[in-house]
Amino acid sequence: MSRAITGKTAVAGVVGSPIAHSLSPILHNAWLEAAGIDGVYVALEGMDGGFRRLVEGLKATSFRGLNVTLPFKSDALAAADRVNPRARRAQAANLLIFQDGRVTADNTDGLGLLAAFAEQAPGFDPAAGPVAILGAGGGARGAAAAFLDAGCPQVRVINRSLSRAQALVADLGGEAFALADAETAFHGVTAVINATSAGLADDSTPTFPLAVTPEGCVVMDMVYKPLVTPFLSAAKALGRPTVDGLAMLIGQARPSFEAFYGAPPPADLDVRAIALQALRP
Ligand code: NDP
């Protein structure tokens, strides 16, 4: 990197735990360099129980803002002075903007998800039928809110802990299902989105009955390491169109970048190629 960091450099970043393998610094710093913006984007490992103190401290500085990832998306909402409607609706925030000593929470995960569908499944119409979402955490909430706001007639939320799926649909609408009832939930859907973190920490990844989905049903995985997850492999083997989590990551990063640095990321930089390079083992 040839950019000089000075006292005027605009600083933003991402917080999560674990954070060391986040691709966000690679995306944002590549955009900053290509755009010639005097800014930098750093990764912060969040400590258990320390999230609010981190936000309180940073908002008293010139720090521009934070992307927030697992497991702090609910904490981010609670730590904000103001909550934008998208984040309030999802009850989760992946973006905190610091301005004039105040913190505003937003959620760009849903925008990223819809951008990923538009890019990789261009014929897909969110309003054309019900969609199934696996998981009931922050990612699932962002997805459910985005699909419903885009005219989706029903979201079906399938989760290991049924009570969490029920809480999500109580907030946003839709129908909750236990994992064992995934087959029922998959009938007639236009898309299935994996928003679970299953398999990230252990080998307990459940298998899902994708074969009962209609032909043409779009299958998406928010996980992007590996880029083609076992879930997407199973979908491809059935001939289903697929959307990967990297497209969503880039899609949520674009509006975040603009919020931090005041300009959209340069459109002509192939940031996906840069991210793919970084994903190589
Ligand atoms: P949360 O921790 O909020 O939710 C995790 C979800 O995964 C819960 O519904 C949990 O179920 C479920 N889960 C975890 N382990 C298992 C398992 N072994 N079997 C079945 N279900 C399981 O995480 P997020 O919602 O924030 O993120 C979910 C995933 O999406 C992560 O992998 C994250 O990296 C990814 N993501 C990617 C984005 C992108 O831009 N590509 C953006 C946002 C998220 P339970 O409620 O029962 O615990």
CSV table of C-alpha atoms and ligand atoms in Angstrom, one decimal:
chain,number,residue,atom,x,y,z
A,1,MET,CA,0.0,0.0,0.0
A,2,SER,CA,1.5,3.3,-1.0
A,3,ARG,CA,-0.9,5.6,0.9
A,4,ALA,CA,0.6,7.7,3.7
A,5,ILE,CA,-1.4,7.7,7.0
A,6,THR,CA,-1.4,11.3,8.4
A,7,GLY,CA,-3.1,13.2,11.2
A,8,LYS,CA,-5.9,14.0,8.7
A,9,THR,CA,-6.6,10.4,7.6
A,10,ALA,CA,-10.2,9.4,8.0
A,11,VAL,CA,-10.4,6.2,10.1
A,12,ALA,CA,-13.2,3.7,10.0
A,13,GLY,CA,-13.3,-0.1,10.6
A,14,VAL,CA,-15.0,-3.3,11.5
A,15,VAL,CA,-15.5,-5.0,14.9
A,16,GLY,CA,-16.3,-8.6,15.5
A,17,SER,CA,-15.0,-11.7,17.2
A,18,PRO,CA,-13.2,-13.5,15.6
A,19,ILE,CA,-12.2,-10.7,13.2
A,20,ALA,CA,-8.7,-11.6,11.9
A,21,HIS,CA,-10.0,-13.3,8.7
A,22,SER,CA,-12.5,-10.5,7.8
A,23,LEU,CA,-12.4,-9.5,4.2
A,24,SER,CA,-13.8,-6.0,4.9
A,25,PRO,CA,-10.4,-4.3,5.4
A,26,ILE,CA,-9.3,-5.7,2.0
A,27,LEU,CA,-12.4,-4.4,0.2
A,28,HIS,CA,-12.5,-0.9,1.8
A,29,ASN,CA,-8.8,-0.2,1.6
A,30,ALA,CA,-8.7,-1.3,-2.0
A,31,TRP,CA,-11.6,1.1,-2.7
A,32,LEU,CA,-9.9,3.9,-0.8
A,33,GLU,CA,-6.7,3.5,-2.7
A,34,ALA,CA,-8.4,3.3,-6.1
A,35,ALA,CA,-10.5,6.4,-5.2
A,36,GLY,CA,-7.5,8.4,-3.9
A,37,ILE,CA,-9.3,9.1,-0.6
A,38,ASP,CA,-7.2,9.9,2.4
A,39,GLY,CA,-8.7,7.2,4.6
A,40,VAL,CA,-8.0,3.9,6.2
A,41,TYR,CA,-10.1,0.9,7.4
A,42,VAL,CA,-9.0,-1.3,10.3
A,43,ALA,CA,-10.3,-4.5,12.0
A,44,LEU,CA,-10.9,-4.5,15.7
A,45,GLU,CA,-11.2,-7.7,17.7
A,46,GLY,CA,-14.2,-7.1,20.1
A,47,MET,CA,-13.8,-8.3,23.7
A,48,ASP,CA,-16.7,-10.1,25.5
A,49,GLY,CA,-18.7,-7.5,27.4
A,50,GLY,CA,-16.7,-4.5,26.1
A,51,PHE,CA,-18.8,-3.5,23.1
A,52,ARG,CA,-20.6,-0.5,24.7
A,53,ARG,CA,-17.3,0.8,26.1
A,54,LEU,CA,-15.7,0.6,22.7
A,55,VAL,CA,-18.6,2.6,21.1
A,56,GLU,CA,-18.6,5.2,23.9
A,57,GLY,CA,-14.9,5.7,23.5
A,58,LEU,CA,-14.8,5.9,19.7
A,59,LYS,CA,-17.7,8.3,19.5
A,60,ALA,CA,-15.7,10.8,21.5
A,61,THR,CA,-13.1,10.8,18.7
A,62,SER,CA,-12.9,11.6,15.0
A,63,PHE,CA,-13.5,7.9,14.2
A,64,ARG,CA,-16.0,7.8,11.2
A,65,GLY,CA,-17.8,4.6,11.9
A,66,LEU,CA,-17.9,0.8,12.3
A,67,ASN,CA,-19.1,-2.1,10.5
A,68,VAL,CA,-20.3,-4.7,13.0
A,69,THR,CA,-20.3,-8.4,12.6
A,70,LEU,CA,-20.8,-11.5,14.6
A,71,PRO,CA,-21.6,-11.6,17.6
A,72,PHE,CA,-22.3,-7.8,18.2
A,73,LYS,CA,-25.1,-6.9,15.8
A,74,SER,CA,-27.7,-6.7,18.6
A,75,ASP,CA,-25.2,-4.9,20.9
A,76,ALA,CA,-24.7,-2.4,18.1
A,77,LEU,CA,-28.4,-1.5,18.1
A,78,ALA,CA,-28.5,-1.1,21.8
A,79,ALA,CA,-25.4,1.1,21.9
A,80,ALA,CA,-26.7,3.6,19.3
A,81,ASP,CA,-28.2,7.0,20.1
A,82,ARG,CA,-30.3,6.9,16.9
A,83,VAL,CA,-31.6,3.8,15.0
A,84,ASN,CA,-32.5,4.0,11.3
A,85,PRO,CA,-35.7,2.3,10.2
A,86,ARG,CA,-33.9,-0.6,8.4
A,87,ALA,CA,-32.0,-1.5,11.6
A,88,ARG,CA,-35.0,-1.0,13.8
A,89,ARG,CA,-37.0,-3.3,11.6
A,90,ALA,CA,-34.3,-6.0,11.5
A,91,GLN,CA,-33.6,-5.5,15.2
A,92,ALA,CA,-29.9,-5.8,14.2
A,93,ALA,CA,-27.3,-3.3,13.0
A,94,ASN,CA,-24.2,-4.0,10.9
A,95,LEU,CA,-23.2,-0.3,10.6
A,96,LEU,CA,-22.6,2.4,13.2
A,97,ILE,CA,-22.0,6.0,12.0
A,98,PHE,CA,-20.2,8.4,14.4
A,99,GLN,CA,-21.0,12.0,13.9
A,100,ASP,CA,-20.9,15.0,16.2
A,101,GLY,CA,-20.6,12.8,19.3
A,102,ARG,CA,-23.7,10.7,18.4
A,103,VAL,CA,-24.0,7.2,17.0
A,104,THR,CA,-26.5,6.2,14.4
A,105,ALA,CA,-27.2,2.5,13.7
A,106,ASP,CA,-28.1,1.2,10.3
A,107,ASN,CA,-28.4,-2.2,8.6
A,108,THR,CA,-27.0,-2.6,5.1
A,109,ASP,CA,-27.0,-6.4,5.1
A,110,GLY,CA,-30.5,-6.5,3.4
A,111,LEU,CA,-29.3,-4.1,0.7
A,112,GLY,CA,-26.3,-6.4,0.2
A,113,LEU,CA,-28.5,-9.4,-0.1
A,114,LEU,CA,-30.7,-7.9,-2.7
A,115,ALA,CA,-27.7,-6.5,-4.6
A,116,ALA,CA,-26.2,-10.1,-4.6
A,117,PHE,CA,-29.5,-11.5,-6.0
A,118,ALA,CA,-29.7,-8.7,-8.7
A,119,GLU,CA,-26.1,-9.5,-9.8
A,120,GLN,CA,-26.1,-13.3,-9.7
A,121,ALA,CA,-29.7,-14.2,-10.2
A,122,PRO,CA,-30.9,-11.3,-12.4
A,123,GLY,CA,-34.3,-12.7,-13.3
A,124,PHE,CA,-35.3,-13.2,-9.6
A,125,ASP,CA,-38.3,-11.2,-8.4
A,126,PRO,CA,-38.6,-11.0,-4.6
A,127,ALA,CA,-42.3,-10.3,-5.0
A,128,ALA,CA,-42.9,-13.5,-7.0
A,129,GLY,CA,-43.4,-15.9,-4.1
A,130,PRO,CA,-42.5,-17.1,-0.6
A,131,VAL,CA,-38.8,-17.4,0.4
A,132,ALA,CA,-37.3,-19.7,3.0
A,133,ILE,CA,-34.6,-18.4,5.4
A,134,LEU,CA,-32.5,-20.8,7.4
A,135,GLY,CA,-31.4,-19.2,10.7
A,136,ALA,CA,-32.9,-16.5,13.0
A,137,GLY,CA,-29.9,-14.4,13.9
A,138,GLY,CA,-28.9,-10.9,12.8
A,139,GLY,CA,-28.3,-12.0,9.2
A,140,ALA,CA,-31.6,-13.8,8.9
A,141,ARG,CA,-33.4,-10.7,10.3
A,142,GLY,CA,-31.7,-8.4,7.8
A,143,ALA,CA,-32.7,-10.8,5.0
A,144,ALA,CA,-36.3,-11.2,6.1
A,145,ALA,CA,-36.8,-7.4,6.4
A,146,ALA,CA,-35.2,-6.8,3.0
A,147,PHE,CA,-37.3,-9.4,1.2
A,148,LEU,CA,-40.6,-8.2,2.9
A,149,ASP,CA,-39.8,-4.6,2.1
A,150,ALA,CA,-39.1,-5.7,-1.5
A,151,GLY,CA,-42.7,-7.1,-1.8
A,152,CYS,CA,-42.1,-10.8,-0.8
A,153,PRO,CA,-45.5,-12.2,0.1
A,154,GLN,CA,-44.1,-14.5,2.9
A,155,VAL,CA,-40.9,-15.4,4.6
A,156,ARG,CA,-40.6,-18.8,6.2
A,157,VAL,CA,-38.0,-18.9,8.9
A,158,ILE,CA,-36.5,-22.2,9.8
A,159,ASN,CA,-34.2,-22.4,12.9
A,160,ARG,CA,-32.6,-24.9,15.2
A,161,SER,CA,-34.1,-23.0,18.2
A,162,LEU,CA,-37.8,-22.7,17.2
A,163,SER,CA,-38.4,-20.0,19.8
A,164,ARG,CA,-35.9,-17.6,18.0
A,165,ALA,CA,-37.7,-18.2,14.6
A,166,GLN,CA,-41.0,-17.5,16.4
A,167,ALA,CA,-39.6,-14.2,17.8
A,168,LEU,CA,-38.4,-13.1,14.4
A,169,VAL,CA,-41.7,-13.7,12.7
A,170,ALA,CA,-43.5,-12.0,15.7
A,171,ASP,CA,-41.4,-8.9,14.9
A,172,LEU,CA,-41.5,-9.0,11.1
A,173,GLY,CA,-44.2,-11.4,10.0
A,174,GLY,CA,-44.0,-14.7,8.3
A,175,GLU,CA,-44.1,-18.3,9.5
A,176,ALA,CA,-41.7,-20.1,11.8
A,177,PHE,CA,-40.5,-23.7,11.4
A,178,ALA,CA,-38.3,-26.1,13.3
A,179,LEU,CA,-35.3,-27.7,11.4
A,180,ALA,CA,-37.2,-31.0,11.2
A,181,ASP,CA,-40.0,-29.2,9.2
A,182,ALA,CA,-37.7,-27.7,6.6
A,183,GLU,CA,-39.2,-30.0,3.9
A,184,THR,CA,-42.6,-28.5,4.5
A,185,ALA,CA,-41.2,-25.0,4.5
A,186,PHE,CA,-39.3,-25.5,1.2
A,187,HIS,CA,-42.5,-26.3,-0.9
A,188,GLY,CA,-43.2,-23.7,-3.5
A,189,VAL,CA,-40.5,-21.2,-2.5
A,190,THR,CA,-38.7,-19.0,-5.0
A,191,ALA,CA,-35.5,-18.8,-2.9
A,192,VAL,CA,-33.7,-20.5,0.0
A,193,ILE,CA,-31.2,-18.5,2.0
A,194,ASN,CA,-28.7,-20.0,4.4
A,195,ALA,CA,-28.2,-17.5,7.2
A,196,THR,CA,-26.9,-19.9,9.8
A,197,SER,CA,-23.4,-20.0,11.0
A,198,ALA,CA,-23.5,-23.8,11.1
A,199,GLY,CA,-20.2,-25.3,10.2
A,200,LEU,CA,-18.2,-22.2,11.0
A,201,ALA,CA,-17.1,-23.5,14.4
A,202,ASP,CA,-17.6,-27.3,14.2
A,203,ASP,CA,-18.7,-30.1,11.9
A,204,SER,CA,-22.3,-30.1,12.9
A,205,THR,CA,-23.6,-28.6,9.6
A,206,PRO,CA,-27.1,-30.0,9.1
A,207,THR,CA,-28.2,-31.1,5.6
A,208,PHE,CA,-31.3,-29.5,4.2
A,209,PRO,CA,-33.8,-31.1,1.8
A,210,LEU,CA,-33.1,-28.8,-1.2
A,211,ALA,CA,-34.4,-31.4,-3.6
A,212,VAL,CA,-38.0,-30.6,-2.7
A,213,THR,CA,-37.6,-26.9,-3.8
A,214,PRO,CA,-39.1,-26.1,-7.2
A,215,GLU,CA,-36.9,-26.1,-10.2
A,216,GLY,CA,-35.5,-22.6,-10.7
A,217,CYS,CA,-35.6,-21.8,-6.9
A,218,VAL,CA,-32.5,-19.6,-6.2
A,219,VAL,CA,-30.3,-20.9,-3.4
A,220,MET,CA,-28.1,-18.5,-1.6
A,221,ASP,CA,-25.5,-19.0,1.2
A,222,MET,CA,-24.4,-16.0,3.3
A,223,VAL,CA,-21.2,-17.9,4.2
A,224,TYR,CA,-18.4,-17.2,1.7
A,225,LYS,CA,-15.6,-19.3,3.0
A,226,PRO,CA,-15.4,-21.4,1.0
A,227,LEU,CA,-17.0,-19.5,-1.8
A,228,VAL,CA,-18.9,-22.6,-2.9
A,229,THR,CA,-20.1,-24.0,0.4
A,230,PRO,CA,-21.4,-27.6,0.8
A,231,PHE,CA,-24.9,-26.0,0.8
A,232,LEU,CA,-24.3,-24.3,-2.6
A,233,SER,CA,-22.6,-27.5,-4.0
A,234,ALA,CA,-25.8,-29.4,-3.2
A,235,ALA,CA,-27.9,-26.8,-4.9
A,236,LYS,CA,-25.7,-26.8,-8.0
A,237,ALA,CA,-25.9,-30.6,-8.2
A,238,LEU,CA,-29.7,-30.2,-8.3
A,239,GLY,CA,-29.3,-27.6,-11.1
A,240,ARG,CA,-30.6,-24.7,-9.0
A,241,PRO,CA,-29.3,-21.2,-9.7
A,242,THR,CA,-27.0,-20.0,-6.8
A,243,VAL,CA,-25.9,-16.7,-5.2
A,244,ASP,CA,-22.8,-16.6,-3.1
A,245,GLY,CA,-22.1,-14.7,0.2
A,246,LEU,CA,-19.2,-12.8,-1.3
A,247,ALA,CA,-21.6,-10.9,-3.5
A,248,MET,CA,-23.6,-10.0,-0.4
A,249,LEU,CA,-20.5,-8.9,1.5
A,250,ILE,CA,-19.5,-6.6,-1.3
A,251,GLY,CA,-23.1,-5.4,-1.6
A,252,GLN,CA,-23.3,-4.4,2.1
A,253,ALA,CA,-19.9,-2.8,2.1
A,254,ARG,CA,-20.7,-0.3,-0.7
A,255,PRO,CA,-23.3,1.8,1.2
A,256,SER,CA,-21.1,1.4,4.4
A,257,PHE,CA,-18.1,2.9,2.5
A,258,GLU,CA,-20.2,5.8,1.3
A,259,ALA,CA,-21.4,6.5,4.9
A,260,PHE,CA,-17.8,6.5,6.2
A,261,TYR,CA,-16.0,8.4,3.5
A,262,GLY,CA,-18.7,10.5,1.9
A,263,ALA,CA,-18.3,9.1,-1.7
A,264,PRO,CA,-19.4,5.8,-3.3
A,265,PRO,CA,-16.7,3.3,-3.9
A,266,PRO,CA,-15.2,3.5,-7.4
A,267,ALA,CA,-17.3,1.4,-9.8
A,268,ASP,CA,-14.5,0.4,-12.1
A,269,LEU,CA,-12.4,-1.5,-9.5
A,270,ASP,CA,-12.9,-5.3,-9.7
A,271,VAL,CA,-13.0,-5.7,-5.9
A,272,ARG,CA,-14.5,-9.2,-6.2
A,273,ALA,CA,-11.3,-10.4,-7.9
A,274,ILE,CA,-9.3,-8.8,-5.1
A,275,ALA,CA,-11.4,-10.6,-2.5
A,276,LEU,CA,-11.2,-13.9,-4.4
A,277,GLN,CA,-7.4,-13.6,-4.4
A,278,ALA,CA,-7.5,-13.1,-0.6
A,279,LEU,CA,-9.8,-16.1,-0.1
A,280,ARG,CA,-7.3,-18.4,-1.8
A,281,PRO,CA,-5.8,-20.9,0.7
B,1,NDP,P1,-26.0,-15.2,14.5
B,1,NDP,O1,-25.0,-15.8,15.5
B,1,NDP,O2,-26.9,-14.0,14.9
B,1,NDP,O3,-27.0,-16.4,14.1
B,1,NDP,C1,-26.5,-17.7,13.9
B,1,NDP,C2,-27.6,-18.6,13.4
B,1,NDP,O4,-27.1,-19.8,13.0
B,1,NDP,C3,-28.7,-18.9,14.4
B,1,NDP,O5,-30.0,-19.0,13.8
B,1,NDP,C4,-28.3,-20.3,14.9
B,1,NDP,O6,-29.3,-21.0,15.4
B,1,NDP,C5,-27.8,-20.9,13.6
B,1,NDP,N1,-26.8,-22.0,13.9
B,1,NDP,C6,-25.6,-21.9,14.4
B,1,NDP,N2,-25.0,-23.2,14.4
B,1,NDP,C7,-26.0,-24.0,13.9
B,1,NDP,C8,-26.0,-25.5,13.7
B,1,NDP,N3,-24.9,-26.2,14.0
B,1,NDP,N4,-27.1,-26.0,13.2
B,1,NDP,C9,-28.1,-25.2,12.8
B,1,NDP,N5,-28.2,-23.9,13.0
B,1,NDP,C10,-27.1,-23.3,13.6
B,1,NDP,O7,-25.2,-15.0,13.2
B,1,NDP,P2,-25.6,-14.0,12.0
B,1,NDP,O8,-27.0,-14.1,11.7
B,1,NDP,O9,-25.0,-12.6,12.2
B,1,NDP,O10,-24.7,-14.6,10.8
B,1,NDP,C11,-25.1,-15.9,10.3
B,1,NDP,C12,-24.1,-16.3,9.1
B,1,NDP,O11,-24.3,-15.4,8.0
B,1,NDP,C13,-22.7,-16.2,9.6
B,1,NDP,O12,-22.0,-17.3,9.0
B,1,NDP,C14,-22.2,-14.9,9.0
B,1,NDP,O13,-20.8,-14.9,8.8
B,1,NDP,C15,-23.0,-14.8,7.7
B,1,NDP,N6,-23.2,-13.5,7.3
B,1,NDP,C16,-22.7,-13.1,6.1
B,1,NDP,C17,-22.9,-11.8,5.6
B,1,NDP,C18,-22.4,-11.5,4.2
B,1,NDP,O14,-22.3,-10.3,3.9
B,1,NDP,N7,-22.0,-12.5,3.4
B,1,NDP,C19,-23.7,-10.8,6.3
B,1,NDP,C20,-24.3,-11.3,7.5
B,1,NDP,C21,-24.0,-12.6,8.0
B,1,NDP,P3,-29.8,-20.9,17.0
B,1,NDP,O15,-30.7,-19.7,17.0
B,1,NDP,O16,-30.5,-22.2,17.2
B,1,NDP,O17,-28.6,-20.7,17.8
